Amino acid sequence: MASMRFRIYRYNPETDTGPRMQDFVLEDVQPGMMLRDALLRLKEQDETLTFRHSCGEGVCGSDAMNINGTNGLACITPLAGLKEPVEIRPVPKLPVIRDLVVDMDEFYHHYRSVKPYLIVHDPEPEVEFLQSPQEREKLDGLYECILCGCCTTFCPSFWWNPGKFRGPAALLQACRFLVDSRDQATAERLEDLEGPYRLFRCHTIMNCVNVCPKGLNPTAAINTIKRLMVKDMI
Amino acid sequence: MNKPEYRRFDTLVIGAGGGGLRAALQLARAEANVAVVSKVFPTRSHTVAAQGGINAALGNVRPDNWHWHMYDTVKGSDYLGDQDAIEYMCRSAAHLVYELEHAGVPFSRLENGKIYQRPFGGQSMNFGGEQAARTCAAADRTGHAMLHTLYQQNIRAKTHFFDEYFAIDLLRDEEGFILGAVVLDIETGEPLVIEAKTTLIATGGAGQLFRTNTNAHINTGDGLAMALRAGLPLQDMEFFQFHPTGIAGKGMLITEGARGEGGYLVNKDGERFMERYAPHAKDLASRDVVSRAIATEVREGRGCGPNGDYVLLKLDHLGEEVLKKRLPGILDLIRTFLHIDPAKEPVPVFPTAHYTMGGIPTNRHGQVVAPVEQGEEVIPGLYAAGECACVSVHGANRLGGNSLLDIVVFGRAAGNHIIEYLRENRYHRPLPPDAVDRPLARLARWDRKGEGESVAGLRAELQATMEEYCGVFRTQSVLDEGVAKILELERRLDDVRLQDHSRIFNTARIEALELENLVALAVATVVSAQARTESRGAHSRIDYPERDDVHWLKHTLFFREDRRLEYKPVTLKPLSVESFPPKERVY
């Protein structure tokens, strides 16, 4: 690979009346480079190019973006295999602050609203709560979420019901606490998710599963919550 | 620039990693009015990347007690750690880990339901005996598990967050009280003055000083540089930890837990070379020891690969199942970045810049201290905790698993002391009208237009220079040259110009401010290193290969003004137990 072409969404509210796509060429592309490496070098060409990023290894969740039509993290997306020109846009549906930077307030609001913290009513023991390896295993696939927003912003139900449907990321968190053997707020958590929108707008389209950079399965988590609700009713 | 807005809080916490969040939680629970300022959304802080675990002598797997942990930490520090603070940390460890577990951290579990613990480097039973298993782990994502849990509990406690605000400088009055900080709202590009009765710096380390590092882009030591600009010294900056197992050439961290679970290092002859350097602890010797061993193997021509510039970490014998269960993140990372399967092939590794042992001098309550004619005094209203602080519990070399412990122990301790301070200092002190001038001038400097050097260019040069002149092995001539080069870069900083002068989410401007911080810290690091003519912990001098307790059993203090160095004694007296006097350090 010698050079690569990119088309990147640009919008600076101070100077632009609307968004536009800008073409870039990156020379001297090295094997093994990730998309974030490319963006950093493009930023050296044009320092106004704006995007969030930090850890560079897929654990901080800063650099979610829409890459050739699908959501992903720039830092763990290899350049090799990307169709050219690589088209990069902000993740869909959230307000754009500038270029690839979106306003994630609504995403965080849904996260906070599922009470994403362990609730225990009993007095705490002087040592750890006991939890068997089997009970702990139920948290695998749930606790690893990095809040990048890839799933929620790629979910059609979230696009169609903004403000009402909690979205896959928040529901994955809800499930993480519902299945934690230490948590004592099951009834209140389930009650909070009742109604036609918050949980039940999931139509198992499974975009969330396809785009999760950590390989998590929010659809399965949503189904787990639905099963717990049925069990709770009986 | 518009006239800045003013806000008032009891406490300003700068930084939302584990240290800042643990302190904020303590304060919010005590109903103090807390503002947490972070340049990234809290769960993006670098605590999230910590892998292996947190040390506490729970004794869940092998017999253990805090006193052995203390011994290991003092020895690991190459006797530069302050033994009062180390005793305090190791004694609190178990309680703090249980507290985290109660808060929801999804620790891995043993069959009996207790927290899983793994062996880590530098750990022993019985003061130097057999290998201990002291590191409590949530698979290899312990930092992620802790950071998210602490953030979640802060949501519950209704802590006030200023997400994506960058701290410019501290506010200080004539009597030396710290009164908050001027911060920049990254989204709007407008400055904000946060007045606070107490300020806690919890901004983490400065791994971006070096080209190849395990750190995130954000680890630019902003709080340390703020302290320097406020006229405060930085302590022990010459001690920078190189983690033995960064992915060769790229720098991503492979946890020490990989060796804790049974992985080991080999050279090009397939020799398990750590047996020569540390006959007893082998691959689980202290990090400084293992890093030097790898660098030596490579230097003496026993490195692997076409250029002989790395060694191999063998994990394949552990089996896919153990790797999946205990090291799932590492498995992913290696597959993503090296396209190899560690269950089948060994992994190329090389020492990589990892951790800032030095930092803002504090006592064990998190209060920032500075020297006066006789001893030292507390800087009223100012606290520091975590990697940006130097208590010092890590001395010349930090043990793996002690940094996650450090942040919660001293985050909490600082929170508790702040609560006391607030009880006795009920009212905001008046902010001198000109206090915000200097911070605003710092910001305005980047409005200068025209041609000049680029931020990215100067940063790359700085990182390459630090790597070459202040790396694993050092000598006088190399350090002298390094100091000259870093000072030249400091002069050139004035010629750097931004091309992007917009306000809204201007990341170029943030990177310029970060570069200023890095340059100030590079100077502190090389000047401190240049003066120390001994080898201790992470500071290895080829020309002075021995530790010299007669002349150098003391902490360095670097002041920005005239690049002055002072020294202060190491606290060898613990709180309640007998001192561990310096002795030869073998593993």
PDB file of C-alpha atoms in Angstrom, chain B residues 357-528:
ATOM      1  CA  MET B 357       6.939   7.323  39.882  1.00  0.00           C
ATOM      2  CA  GLY B 358       7.724  10.954  40.592  1.00  0.00           C
ATOM      3  CA  GLY B 359       5.197  13.690  41.010  1.00  0.00           C
ATOM      4  CA  ILE B 360       3.762  16.372  43.254  1.00  0.00           C
ATOM      5  CA  PRO B 361       5.129  15.813  46.754  1.00  0.00           C
ATOM      6  CA  THR B 362       2.401  14.985  49.269  1.00  0.00           C
ATOM      7  CA  ASN B 363       2.087  13.532  52.737  1.00  0.00           C
ATOM      8  CA  ARG B 364      -0.057  10.479  53.369  1.00  0.00           C
ATOM      9  CA  HIS B 365      -3.183  12.601  53.763  1.00  0.00           C
ATOM     10  CA  GLY B 366      -2.790  13.754  50.171  1.00  0.00           C
ATOM     11  CA  GLN B 367      -1.789  17.280  51.231  1.00  0.00           C
ATOM     12  CA  VAL B 368       0.759  18.851  48.910  1.00  0.00           C
ATOM     13  CA  VAL B 369       3.955  19.755  50.751  1.00  0.00           C
ATOM     14  CA  ALA B 370       6.892  21.988  49.900  1.00  0.00           C
ATOM     15  CA  PRO B 371      10.228  22.489  51.669  1.00  0.00           C
ATOM     16  CA  VAL B 372      10.835  25.390  54.024  1.00  0.00           C
ATOM     17  CA  GLU B 373      13.996  26.201  55.927  1.00  0.00           C
ATOM     18  CA  GLN B 374      13.343  23.554  58.554  1.00  0.00           C
ATOM     19  CA  GLY B 375      11.477  20.589  57.120  1.00  0.00           C
ATOM     20  CA  GLU B 376       8.435  21.171  54.990  1.00  0.00           C
ATOM     21  CA  GLU B 377       5.055  22.867  55.059  1.00  0.00           C
ATOM     22  CA  VAL B 378       1.638  22.083  53.705  1.00  0.00           C
ATOM     23  CA  ILE B 379       0.301  24.110  50.773  1.00  0.00           C
ATOM     24  CA  PRO B 380      -3.090  25.139  52.172  1.00  0.00           C
ATOM     25  CA  GLY B 381      -6.051  24.038  50.090  1.00  0.00           C
ATOM     26  CA  LEU B 382      -4.059  21.858  47.710  1.00  0.00           C
ATOM     27  CA  TYR B 383      -4.098  18.084  47.487  1.00  0.00           C
ATOM     28  CA  ALA B 384      -2.805  15.523  44.996  1.00  0.00           C
ATOM     29  CA  ALA B 385      -3.455  11.805  44.617  1.00  0.00           C
ATOM     30  CA  GLY B 386      -2.580   8.964  42.279  1.00  0.00           C
ATOM     31  CA  GLU B 387       0.078   8.862  39.598  1.00  0.00           C
ATOM     32  CA  CYS B 388       0.528  12.654  39.577  1.00  0.00           C
ATOM     33  CA  ALA B 389       1.391  12.571  43.279  1.00  0.00           C
ATOM     34  CA  CYS B 390       4.565  11.382  44.976  1.00  0.00           C
ATOM     35  CA  VAL B 391       3.696  10.273  48.527  1.00  0.00           C
ATOM     36  CA  SER B 392       6.084   8.373  48.003  1.00  0.00           C
ATOM     37  CA  VAL B 393       4.881   4.784  48.080  1.00  0.00           C
ATOM     38  CA  HIS B 394       6.647   3.672  44.896  1.00  0.00           C
ATOM     39  CA  GLY B 395      10.051   5.243  45.456  1.00  0.00           C
ATOM     40  CA  ALA B 396      12.430   4.346  42.641  1.00  0.00           C
ATOM     41  CA  ASN B 397      10.318   1.523  41.219  1.00  0.00           C
ATOM     42  CA  ARG B 398       6.621   0.717  41.536  1.00  0.00           C
ATOM     43  CA  LEU B 399       5.417  -2.846  42.001  1.00  0.00           C
ATOM     44  CA  GLY B 400       2.764  -4.081  39.615  1.00  0.00           C
ATOM     45  CA  GLY B 401      -0.677  -3.978  41.217  1.00  0.00           C
ATOM     46  CA  ASN B 402       0.290  -1.112  43.531  1.00  0.00           C
ATOM     47  CA  SER B 403      -0.931   1.724  41.310  1.00  0.00           C
ATOM     48  CA  LEU B 404      -4.610   0.773  41.373  1.00  0.00           C
ATOM     49  CA  LEU B 405      -4.134   0.449  45.128  1.00  0.00           C
ATOM     50  CA  ASP B 406      -2.378   3.816  45.410  1.00  0.00           C
ATOM     51  CA  ILE B 407      -5.208   5.667  43.659  1.00  0.00           C
ATOM     52  CA  VAL B 408      -8.000   4.348  45.863  1.00  0.00           C
ATOM     53  CA  VAL B 409      -6.041   4.531  49.133  1.00  0.00           C
ATOM     54  CA  PHE B 410      -4.825   8.077  48.633  1.00  0.00           C
ATOM     55  CA  GLY B 411      -7.903   9.263  46.760  1.00  0.00           C
ATOM     56  CA  ARG B 412      -9.920   8.261  49.788  1.00  0.00           C
ATOM     57  CA  ALA B 413      -7.369   9.647  52.262  1.00  0.00           C
ATOM     58  CA  ALA B 414      -7.347  12.988  50.457  1.00  0.00           C
ATOM     59  CA  GLY B 415     -11.148  13.013  50.463  1.00  0.00           C
ATOM     60  CA  ASN B 416     -11.184  12.420  54.201  1.00  0.00           C
ATOM     61  CA  HIS B 417      -8.645  15.129  54.911  1.00  0.00           C
ATOM     62  CA  ILE B 418     -10.481  17.592  52.695  1.00  0.00           C
ATOM     63  CA  ILE B 419     -13.649  16.955  54.716  1.00  0.00           C
ATOM     64  CA  GLU B 420     -11.733  17.931  57.865  1.00  0.00           C
ATOM     65  CA  TYR B 421     -10.251  20.971  56.194  1.00  0.00           C
ATOM     66  CA  LEU B 422     -13.661  22.128  55.023  1.00  0.00           C
ATOM     67  CA  ARG B 423     -14.954  21.886  58.578  1.00  0.00           C
ATOM     68  CA  GLU B 424     -12.318  24.358  59.733  1.00  0.00           C
ATOM     69  CA  ASN B 425     -12.380  26.557  56.634  1.00  0.00           C
ATOM     70  CA  ARG B 426     -16.036  27.270  56.090  1.00  0.00           C
ATOM     71  CA  TYR B 427     -15.805  30.215  53.741  1.00  0.00           C
ATOM     72  CA  HIS B 428     -14.187  30.898  50.398  1.00  0.00           C
ATOM     73  CA  ARG B 429     -11.178  33.153  50.679  1.00  0.00           C
ATOM     74  CA  PRO B 430     -11.373  36.204  48.444  1.00  0.00           C
ATOM     75  CA  LEU B 431      -9.895  35.652  45.010  1.00  0.00           C
ATOM     76  CA  PRO B 432      -7.339  38.366  44.163  1.00  0.00           C
ATOM     77  CA  PRO B 433      -8.641  40.230  41.110  1.00  0.00           C
ATOM     78  CA  ASP B 434      -5.475  39.542  39.120  1.00  0.00           C
ATOM     79  CA  ALA B 435      -5.335  35.832  39.993  1.00  0.00           C
ATOM     80  CA  VAL B 436      -6.890  34.808  36.704  1.00  0.00           C
ATOM     81  CA  ASP B 437      -4.565  36.951  34.560  1.00  0.00           C
ATOM     82  CA  ARG B 438      -1.718  34.480  34.278  1.00  0.00           C
ATOM     83  CA  PRO B 439      -3.909  31.480  33.341  1.00  0.00           C
ATOM     84  CA  LEU B 440      -5.760  33.569  30.771  1.00  0.00           C
ATOM     85  CA  ALA B 441      -2.461  34.793  29.346  1.00  0.00           C
ATOM     86  CA  ARG B 442      -1.360  31.183  28.985  1.00  0.00           C
ATOM     87  CA  LEU B 443      -4.437  30.576  26.901  1.00  0.00           C
ATOM     88  CA  ALA B 444      -4.050  33.786  24.886  1.00  0.00           C
ATOM     89  CA  ARG B 445      -0.462  32.863  23.942  1.00  0.00           C
ATOM     90  CA  TRP B 446      -1.913  30.322  21.521  1.00  0.00           C
ATOM     91  CA  ASP B 447      -3.836  33.039  19.667  1.00  0.00           C
ATOM     92  CA  ARG B 448      -0.536  34.208  18.152  1.00  0.00           C
ATOM     93  CA  LYS B 449      -0.820  33.835  14.403  1.00  0.00           C
ATOM     94  CA  GLY B 450       1.669  33.335  11.595  1.00  0.00           C
ATOM     95  CA  GLU B 451       4.152  30.754  10.457  1.00  0.00           C
ATOM     96  CA  GLY B 452       5.992  28.604  12.956  1.00  0.00           C
ATOM     97  CA  GLU B 453       6.733  25.105  14.073  1.00  0.00           C
ATOM     98  CA  SER B 454       3.879  22.670  14.517  1.00  0.00           C
ATOM     99  CA  VAL B 455       2.749  21.163  17.797  1.00  0.00           C
ATOM    100  CA  ALA B 456       2.869  17.638  16.377  1.00  0.00           C
ATOM    101  CA  GLY B 457       6.410  18.140  15.042  1.00  0.00           C
ATOM    102  CA  LEU B 458       7.844  19.433  18.297  1.00  0.00           C
ATOM    103  CA  ARG B 459       6.047  16.765  20.324  1.00  0.00           C
ATOM    104  CA  ALA B 460       7.456  13.980  18.139  1.00  0.00           C
ATOM    105  CA  GLU B 461      10.956  15.388  18.555  1.00  0.00           C
ATOM    106  CA  LEU B 462      10.509  15.703  22.310  1.00  0.00           C
ATOM    107  CA  GLN B 463       9.355  12.099  22.611  1.00  0.00           C
ATOM    108  CA  ALA B 464      12.183  10.766  20.478  1.00  0.00           C
ATOM    109  CA  THR B 465      14.726  12.786  22.463  1.00  0.00           C
ATOM    110  CA  MET B 466      13.439  11.525  25.803  1.00  0.00           C
ATOM    111  CA  GLU B 467      13.519   7.962  24.556  1.00  0.00           C
ATOM    112  CA  GLU B 468      17.070   8.254  23.287  1.00  0.00           C
ATOM    113  CA  TYR B 469      18.593  10.295  26.089  1.00  0.00           C
ATOM    114  CA  CYS B 470      16.600   9.291  29.148  1.00  0.00           C
ATOM    115  CA  GLY B 471      15.703   5.630  28.602  1.00  0.00           C
ATOM    116  CA  VAL B 472      16.288   2.365  30.454  1.00  0.00           C
ATOM    117  CA  PHE B 473      20.085   2.819  30.658  1.00  0.00           C
ATOM    118  CA  ARG B 474      21.671   6.227  31.256  1.00  0.00           C
ATOM    119  CA  THR B 475      25.171   7.725  31.430  1.00  0.00           C
ATOM    120  CA  GLN B 476      26.483  11.181  32.273  1.00  0.00           C
ATOM    121  CA  SER B 477      27.411  12.099  28.724  1.00  0.00           C
ATOM    122  CA  VAL B 478      24.097  10.907  27.312  1.00  0.00           C
ATOM    123  CA  LEU B 479      22.159  12.764  29.998  1.00  0.00           C
ATOM    124  CA  ASP B 480      24.209  15.950  29.538  1.00  0.00           C
ATOM    125  CA  GLU B 481      23.413  15.854  25.858  1.00  0.00           C
ATOM    126  CA  GLY B 482      19.785  15.096  26.649  1.00  0.00           C
ATOM    127  CA  VAL B 483      19.485  18.118  28.917  1.00  0.00           C
ATOM    128  CA  ALA B 484      20.953  20.362  26.210  1.00  0.00           C
ATOM    129  CA  LYS B 485      18.566  19.007  23.619  1.00  0.00           C
ATOM    130  CA  ILE B 486      15.493  19.290  25.836  1.00  0.00           C
ATOM    131  CA  LEU B 487      16.389  22.874  26.769  1.00  0.00           C
ATOM    132  CA  GLU B 488      16.724  23.675  23.087  1.00  0.00           C
ATOM    133  CA  LEU B 489      13.257  22.232  22.507  1.00  0.00           C
ATOM    134  CA  GLU B 490      11.982  24.349  25.387  1.00  0.00           C
ATOM    135  CA  ARG B 491      13.352  27.443  23.647  1.00  0.00           C
ATOM    136  CA  ARG B 492      11.740  26.407  20.361  1.00  0.00           C
ATOM    137  CA  LEU B 493       8.350  26.070  22.032  1.00  0.00           C
ATOM    138  CA  ASP B 494       8.038  29.836  21.718  1.00  0.00           C
ATOM    139  CA  ASP B 495       8.157  29.505  17.920  1.00  0.00           C
ATOM    140  CA  VAL B 496       5.286  27.050  17.754  1.00  0.00           C
ATOM    141  CA  ARG B 497       2.118  28.444  16.161  1.00  0.00           C
ATOM    142  CA  LEU B 498      -1.356  27.079  15.799  1.00  0.00           C
ATOM    143  CA  GLN B 499      -3.016  27.219  12.400  1.00  0.00           C
ATOM    144  CA  ASP B 500      -6.439  26.518  13.896  1.00  0.00           C
ATOM    145  CA  HIS B 501      -7.664  29.484  15.963  1.00  0.00           C
ATOM    146  CA  SER B 502     -11.294  28.468  16.206  1.00  0.00           C
ATOM    147  CA  ARG B 503     -13.071  28.206  19.558  1.00  0.00           C
ATOM    148  CA  ILE B 504     -15.405  25.254  19.313  1.00  0.00           C
ATOM    149  CA  PHE B 505     -13.871  21.884  20.203  1.00  0.00           C
ATOM    150  CA  ASN B 506     -10.427  22.963  19.114  1.00  0.00           C
ATOM    151  CA  THR B 507      -8.349  19.870  19.863  1.00  0.00           C
ATOM    152  CA  ALA B 508      -5.282  21.461  18.268  1.00  0.00           C
ATOM    153  CA  ARG B 509      -5.311  24.102  20.988  1.00  0.00           C
ATOM    154  CA  ILE B 510      -5.646  21.439  23.698  1.00  0.00           C
ATOM    155  CA  GLU B 511      -2.668  19.591  22.228  1.00  0.00           C
ATOM    156  CA  ALA B 512      -0.641  22.792  22.287  1.00  0.00           C
ATOM    157  CA  LEU B 513      -1.412  23.275  25.973  1.00  0.00           C
ATOM    158  CA  GLU B 514      -0.510  19.633  26.578  1.00  0.00           C
ATOM    159  CA  LEU B 515       2.782  20.095  24.730  1.00  0.00           C
ATOM    160  CA  GLU B 516       3.694  22.983  27.048  1.00  0.00           C
ATOM    161  CA  ASN B 517       3.071  20.643  29.969  1.00  0.00           C
ATOM    162  CA  LEU B 518       5.168  17.859  28.453  1.00  0.00           C
ATOM    163  CA  VAL B 519       8.096  20.160  27.754  1.00  0.00           C
ATOM    164  CA  ALA B 520       8.091  21.410  31.357  1.00  0.00           C
ATOM    165  CA  LEU B 521       8.073  17.810  32.607  1.00  0.00           C
ATOM    166  CA  ALA B 522      10.780  16.685  30.214  1.00  0.00           C
ATOM    167  CA  VAL B 523      13.042  19.384  31.653  1.00  0.00           C
ATOM    168  CA  ALA B 524      12.216  18.262  35.202  1.00  0.00           C
ATOM    169  CA  THR B 525      12.928  14.633  34.302  1.00  0.00           C
ATOM    170  CA  VAL B 526      16.275  15.023  32.526  1.00  0.00           C
ATOM    171  CA  VAL B 527      17.633  17.599  34.954  1.00  0.00           C
ATOM    172  CA  SER B 528      16.741  15.385  37.931  1.00  0.00           C
TER     173      SER B 528
END
